[in-house]
Amino acid sequence: MHFWYFLIAMLSFLSYNFTEAFTRSHSWPGRRR
């Protein structure tokens, strides 16, 4: 069972979505909208 591959993929996916939502919700001045 390749559990580590699944775990790494899930972590990267969650982190990417979190950063996107964070930047999009806050939309800091000078950042891309």
Short mmCIF file of C-alpha atoms in Angstrom, two decimals:
data_model
loop_
_atom_site.label_atom_id
_atom_site.label_comp_id
_atom_site.label_asym_id
_atom_site.label_seq_id
_atom_site.Cartn_x
_atom_site.Cartn_y
_atom_site.Cartn_z
CA MET A 1 0.00 0.00 0.00
CA HIS A 2 1.42 3.34 -1.06
CA PHE A 3 0.00 5.41 1.74
CA TRP A 4 2.74 8.04 1.68
CA TYR A 5 2.05 8.96 -1.93
CA PHE A 6 -1.62 9.50 -1.18
CA LEU A 7 -0.79 11.48 1.96
CA ILE A 8 1.67 13.77 0.18
CA ALA A 9 -0.75 14.36 -2.67
CA MET A 10 -3.57 15.20 -0.27
CA LEU A 11 -1.39 17.56 1.76
CA SER A 12 -0.18 19.40 -1.34
CA PHE A 13 -3.75 19.66 -2.66
CA LEU A 14 -5.10 20.98 0.65
CA SER A 15 -2.24 23.46 1.05
CA TYR A 16 -2.78 24.77 -2.49
CA ASN A 17 -6.51 25.22 -1.96
CA PHE A 18 -5.94 26.86 1.42
CA THR A 19 -3.47 29.39 0.01
CA GLU A 20 -5.80 30.16 -2.90
CA ALA A 21 -8.81 30.69 -0.63
CA PHE A 22 -6.74 32.74 1.82
CA THR A 23 -5.35 35.10 -0.82
CA ARG A 24 -8.70 35.34 -2.61
CA SER A 25 -10.70 36.05 0.55
CA HIS A 26 -8.27 38.65 1.93
CA SER A 27 -7.11 40.10 -1.40
CA TRP A 28 -4.23 42.16 -0.01
CA PRO A 29 -3.39 45.46 -1.76
CA GLY A 30 -0.70 45.01 -4.40
CA ARG A 31 -1.59 41.34 -4.87
CA ARG A 32 -3.33 39.84 -7.87
CA ARG A 33 -7.11 39.94 -7.57
#
